[in-house]
């Protein structure tokens, strides 16, 4: 979580996998940066911090999804994430319209196990 003088400006969450055959995997569930803190490098710092936290928990493969065409899609690519594919109509926007999602993955830490 990132704070500024007037409150929280960013957060990121990782869910470790509960599947018995995937103890090495985690999912980035949500990265959010307040409008006032965008384009400051905060999203990059939050993602770097969650990667370090994941490695410390024994996670060395992360996945995430993001809305196709969003600024986050370009951000993840610059952070070394690999697009695995696109799923059509993956989620529903607040106006009720469906949107496609790009699925990403990234090997972190010691992934040679």
Coordinates of N, CA and C in Angstrom, one line a residue:
X1 N 0.8 -1.2 0.0 CA 0.0 0.0 0.0 C 0.9 1.2 0.0
X2 N 0.5 2.3 -0.7 CA 1.2 3.5 -0.8 C 0.3 4.6 -0.2
X3 N 0.9 5.4 0.6 CA 0.2 6.5 1.3 C 0.8 7.9 0.9
X4 N 0.0 8.9 0.8 CA 0.4 10.3 0.7 C -0.2 11.0 1.9
X5 N 0.1 12.3 2.0 CA -0.3 13.1 3.1 C -1.9 13.0 3.3
X6 N -2.6 12.9 2.2 CA -4.1 13.0 2.3 C -4.7 11.6 2.2
X7 N -3.9 10.5 2.3 CA -4.5 9.2 2.3 C -3.8 8.2 1.4
X8 N -4.5 7.1 1.2 CA -3.9 6.0 0.4 C -4.0 6.4 -1.1
X9 N -2.9 6.2 -1.8 CA -2.9 6.5 -3.2 C -2.6 5.3 -4.1
X10 N -2.3 4.2 -3.5 CA -2.1 3.0 -4.4 C -2.0 1.7 -3.5
X11 N -2.4 0.6 -4.2 CA -2.3 -0.7 -3.5 C -2.2 -1.8 -4.6
X12 N -1.7 -2.9 -4.2 CA -1.6 -4.1 -5.0 C -1.8 -5.3 -4.1
X13 N -2.4 -6.3 -4.7 CA -2.7 -7.5 -3.9 C -2.3 -8.8 -4.7
X14 N -1.8 -9.8 -4.0 CA -1.4 -11.0 -4.6 C -2.1 -12.1 -3.8
X15 N -2.7 -13.0 -4.5 CA -3.3 -14.2 -3.9 C -2.4 -15.4 -4.2
X16 N -1.9 -16.1 -3.2 CA -1.1 -17.3 -3.5 C -2.1 -18.4 -3.9
X17 N -1.6 -19.3 -4.7 CA -2.4 -20.4 -5.2 C -2.6 -21.4 -4.0
X18 N -3.8 -21.9 -3.9 CA -4.2 -22.9 -2.9 C -4.2 -24.3 -3.4
X19 N -4.0 -24.4 -4.8 CA -4.0 -25.7 -5.4 C -2.7 -26.5 -4.9
X20 N -2.9 -27.7 -4.6 CA -1.8 -28.5 -4.1 C -0.6 -28.7 -5.1
X21 N -0.9 -28.6 -6.3 CA 0.1 -28.8 -7.4 C 0.6 -27.4 -7.9
X22 N 0.3 -26.3 -7.2 CA 0.7 -25.0 -7.7 C 1.2 -24.1 -6.5
X23 N 2.0 -24.7 -5.6 CA 2.4 -23.8 -4.4 C 3.4 -22.7 -4.9
X24 N 3.9 -22.8 -6.1 CA 4.9 -21.9 -6.6 C 4.3 -20.7 -7.3
X25 N 2.9 -20.7 -7.3 CA 2.2 -19.7 -8.2 C 1.4 -18.7 -7.4
X26 N 1.3 -17.5 -7.8 CA 0.4 -16.5 -7.2 C -0.2 -15.7 -8.3
X27 N -1.3 -15.0 -7.9 CA -2.1 -14.2 -8.9 C -2.1 -12.8 -8.4
X28 N -1.8 -11.8 -9.2 CA -1.9 -10.4 -8.9 C -3.4 -10.1 -9.1
X29 N -4.1 -9.9 -8.0 CA -5.5 -9.7 -8.0 C -6.0 -8.3 -8.4
X30 N -5.2 -7.3 -7.9 CA -5.6 -6.0 -8.2 C -4.5 -5.0 -8.0
X31 N -4.2 -4.1 -8.9 CA -3.3 -3.0 -8.8 C -4.1 -1.8 -9.0
X32 N -4.1 -0.9 -8.1 CA -4.9 0.4 -8.2 C -4.0 1.5 -7.8
X33 N -4.0 2.6 -8.6 CA -3.3 3.8 -8.3 C -4.3 5.0 -8.5
X34 N -4.4 5.8 -7.5 CA -5.3 7.0 -7.5 C -4.9 7.9 -8.7
X35 N -5.8 8.6 -9.2 CA -5.5 9.5 -10.4 C -4.4 10.5 -10.0
X36 N -4.4 11.0 -8.8 CA -3.4 12.0 -8.4 C -2.0 11.4 -8.4
X37 N -1.9 10.1 -8.4 CA -0.5 9.5 -8.3 C -0.1 8.8 -9.5
X38 N -0.9 8.9 -10.6 CA -0.6 8.2 -11.8 C 0.6 8.9 -12.5
X39 N 1.3 8.1 -13.3 CA 2.4 8.7 -14.1 C 3.5 9.2 -13.2
X40 N 3.7 8.6 -12.0 CA 4.7 9.0 -11.1 C 5.7 7.9 -10.8
X41 N 5.4 6.7 -11.4 CA 6.2 5.5 -11.1 C 5.7 4.7 -10.0
X42 N 4.6 5.1 -9.4 CA 4.1 4.4 -8.2 C 3.6 3.0 -8.6
X43 N 3.0 2.8 -9.7 CA 2.5 1.4 -10.1 C 3.7 0.5 -10.3
X44 N 4.8 1.0 -10.9 CA 6.0 0.2 -11.0 C 6.6 -0.2 -9.7
X45 N 6.6 0.8 -8.8 CA 7.2 0.5 -7.4 C 6.3 -0.5 -6.7
X46 N 5.0 -0.4 -6.8 CA 4.1 -1.3 -6.2 C 4.3 -2.7 -6.7
X47 N 4.4 -2.8 -8.0 CA 4.6 -4.2 -8.7 C 5.9 -4.8 -8.3
X48 N 7.0 -3.9 -8.2 CA 8.3 -4.4 -7.8 C 8.2 -4.9 -6.3
X49 N 7.5 -4.2 -5.5 CA 7.4 -4.6 -4.1 C 6.6 -5.9 -3.9
X50 N 5.5 -6.1 -4.7 CA 4.7 -7.3 -4.6 C 5.5 -8.5 -5.1
X51 N 6.4 -8.3 -6.1 CA 7.2 -9.4 -6.6 C 8.2 -9.8 -5.5
X52 N 8.8 -8.8 -4.8 CA 9.7 -9.2 -3.7 C 9.0 -10.0 -2.6
X53 N 7.8 -9.5 -2.3 CA 7.0 -10.2 -1.3 C 6.6 -11.6 -1.7
X54 N 6.3 -11.7 -3.0 CA 6.0 -13.1 -3.5 C 7.1 -14.0 -3.4
X55 N 8.3 -13.6 -3.8 CA 9.5 -14.4 -3.7 C 9.8 -14.8 -2.3
X56 N 9.6 -13.9 -1.4 CA 9.8 -14.2 0.0 C 8.9 -15.2 0.6
X57 N 7.7 -15.4 -0.1 CA 6.8 -16.5 0.2 C 6.9 -17.7 -0.6
X58 N 8.0 -17.8 -1.4 CA 8.2 -19.0 -2.1 C 7.5 -19.1 -3.5
X59 N 6.9 -17.9 -3.9 CA 6.2 -17.9 -5.2 C 7.3 -17.5 -6.2
X60 N 7.3 -18.1 -7.4 CA 8.2 -17.7 -8.4 C 7.5 -17.7 -9.8
X61 N 6.2 -17.8 -9.8 CA 5.4 -17.6 -11.1 C 4.2 -16.8 -10.7
X62 N 4.0 -15.6 -11.3 CA 2.9 -14.8 -11.1 C 2.0 -14.7 -12.4
X63 N 0.7 -14.6 -12.2 CA -0.2 -14.4 -13.3 C -1.1 -13.2 -13.0
X64 N -1.7 -12.6 -14.0 CA -2.7 -11.5 -13.8 C -3.5 -11.4 -15.1
X65 N -4.6 -10.7 -15.0 CA -5.3 -10.3 -16.2 C -5.6 -8.8 -16.1
X66 N -5.8 -8.2 -17.3 CA -6.1 -6.8 -17.3 C -7.0 -6.6 -18.6
X67 N -7.8 -5.5 -18.5 CA -8.6 -5.2 -19.6 C -7.8 -4.9 -20.9
X68 N -8.2 -5.5 -22.0 CA -7.4 -5.3 -23.2 C -7.6 -3.8 -23.6
X69 N -6.4 -3.2 -23.9 CA -6.4 -1.8 -24.4 C -6.2 -0.8 -23.2
X70 N -6.3 -1.2 -22.0 CA -6.1 -0.3 -20.9 C -4.6 0.1 -20.8
X71 N -4.3 1.2 -20.1 CA -2.9 1.6 -19.9 C -2.1 0.6 -19.1
X72 N -2.8 -0.2 -18.3 CA -2.1 -1.2 -17.5 C -1.5 -2.3 -18.4
X73 N -2.2 -2.6 -19.5 CA -1.6 -3.6 -20.4 C -0.2 -3.2 -20.9
X74 N 0.0 -1.9 -21.3 CA 1.3 -1.4 -21.7 C 2.3 -1.4 -20.5
X75 N 1.8 -1.1 -19.3 CA 2.6 -1.1 -18.1 C 3.2 -2.5 -17.9
X76 N 2.4 -3.5 -17.9 CA 2.8 -4.8 -17.6 C 3.9 -5.3 -18.6
X77 N 3.7 -4.9 -19.8 CA 4.7 -5.3 -20.8 C 6.0 -4.7 -20.5
X78 N 6.0 -3.4 -20.1 CA 7.3 -2.7 -19.8 C 7.9 -3.3 -18.6
X79 N 7.2 -3.9 -17.7 CA 7.7 -4.5 -16.5 C 8.1 -6.0 -16.7
X80 N 8.1 -6.4 -17.9 CA 8.7 -7.8 -18.2 C 7.6 -8.9 -18.2
X81 N 6.4 -8.5 -18.1 CA 5.3 -9.6 -18.1 C 5.1 -10.0 -19.6
X82 N 4.7 -11.3 -19.7 CA 4.5 -11.9 -21.1 C 3.0 -12.1 -21.2
X83 N 2.5 -11.7 -22.3 CA 1.0 -11.9 -22.6 C 0.9 -13.4 -23.1
X84 N 0.0 -14.1 -22.4 CA -0.3 -15.5 -22.8 C -1.4 -15.6 -23.8
X85 N -2.3 -14.6 -23.8 CA -3.4 -14.6 -24.7 C -4.5 -13.7 -24.3
X86 N -5.6 -13.7 -25.1 CA -6.7 -12.8 -24.8 C -8.0 -13.7 -24.6
X87 N -8.8 -13.4 -23.7 CA -10.0 -14.0 -23.5 C -11.2 -13.1 -23.8
X88 N -12.0 -13.4 -24.8 CA -13.1 -12.4 -25.2 C -14.1 -12.4 -24.1
X89 N -14.7 -11.2 -23.9 CA -15.8 -11.0 -22.9 C -15.5 -11.6 -21.6
X90 N -14.3 -11.4 -21.1 CA -13.9 -11.9 -19.8 C -14.6 -11.3 -18.6
X91 N -14.9 -10.0 -18.7 CA -15.5 -9.4 -17.5 C -16.5 -8.3 -18.1
X92 N -17.3 -7.8 -17.1 CA -18.3 -6.8 -17.5 C -17.9 -5.5 -16.9
X93 N -18.0 -4.4 -17.7 CA -17.7 -3.1 -17.2 C -18.9 -2.6 -16.4
X94 N -18.7 -1.4 -15.7 CA -19.7 -0.9 -14.9 C -21.0 -0.5 -15.6
X95 N -20.9 -0.2 -17.0 CA -22.0 0.1 -17.8 C -22.7 -1.2 -18.3
X96 N -22.2 -2.3 -17.9 CA -22.8 -3.6 -18.4 C -22.3 -4.2 -19.6
X97 N -21.3 -3.5 -20.3 CA -20.8 -4.0 -21.5 C -19.6 -4.9 -21.2
X98 N -19.5 -6.0 -22.0 CA -18.4 -6.9 -21.8 C -17.1 -6.4 -22.3
X99 N -15.9 -6.8 -21.7 CA -14.6 -6.5 -22.3 C -13.7 -7.7 -22.3
X100 N -12.8 -7.6 -23.2 CA -11.8 -8.7 -23.3 C -10.7 -8.5 -22.3
X101 N -10.0 -9.5 -21.9 CA -8.9 -9.4 -21.0 C -7.7 -10.1 -21.6
X102 N -6.5 -9.5 -21.3 CA -5.3 -10.1 -21.7 C -4.7 -10.8 -20.4
X103 N -4.3 -12.0 -20.6 CA -3.7 -12.8 -19.5 C -2.2 -12.7 -19.6
X104 N -1.6 -12.4 -18.5 CA -0.1 -12.2 -18.4 C 0.5 -13.2 -17.4
X105 N 1.8 -13.5 -17.6 CA 2.5 -14.2 -16.6 C 3.9 -13.7 -16.5
X106 N 4.6 -13.9 -15.4 CA 6.0 -13.5 -15.2 C 6.7 -14.5 -14.2
X107 N 7.8 -15.0 -14.6 CA 8.7 -15.8 -13.7 C 9.5 -14.8 -12.9
X108 N 9.5 -15.0 -11.6 CA 10.3 -14.1 -10.7 C 11.2 -15.0 -9.8
X109 N 12.2 -14.3 -9.2 CA 13.0 -15.0 -8.3 C 13.7 -16.2 -8.9
X110 N 13.9 -17.3 -8.1 CA 14.5 -18.5 -8.6 C 13.5 -19.4 -9.2
X111 N 13.3 -19.3 -10.5 CA 12.2 -20.2 -11.1 C 12.8 -21.4 -11.7
X112 N 14.0 -21.8 -11.3 CA 14.7 -23.0 -11.9 C 14.4 -24.3 -11.1
X113 N 13.5 -24.2 -10.2 CA 13.1 -25.4 -9.4 C 12.5 -26.5 -10.1

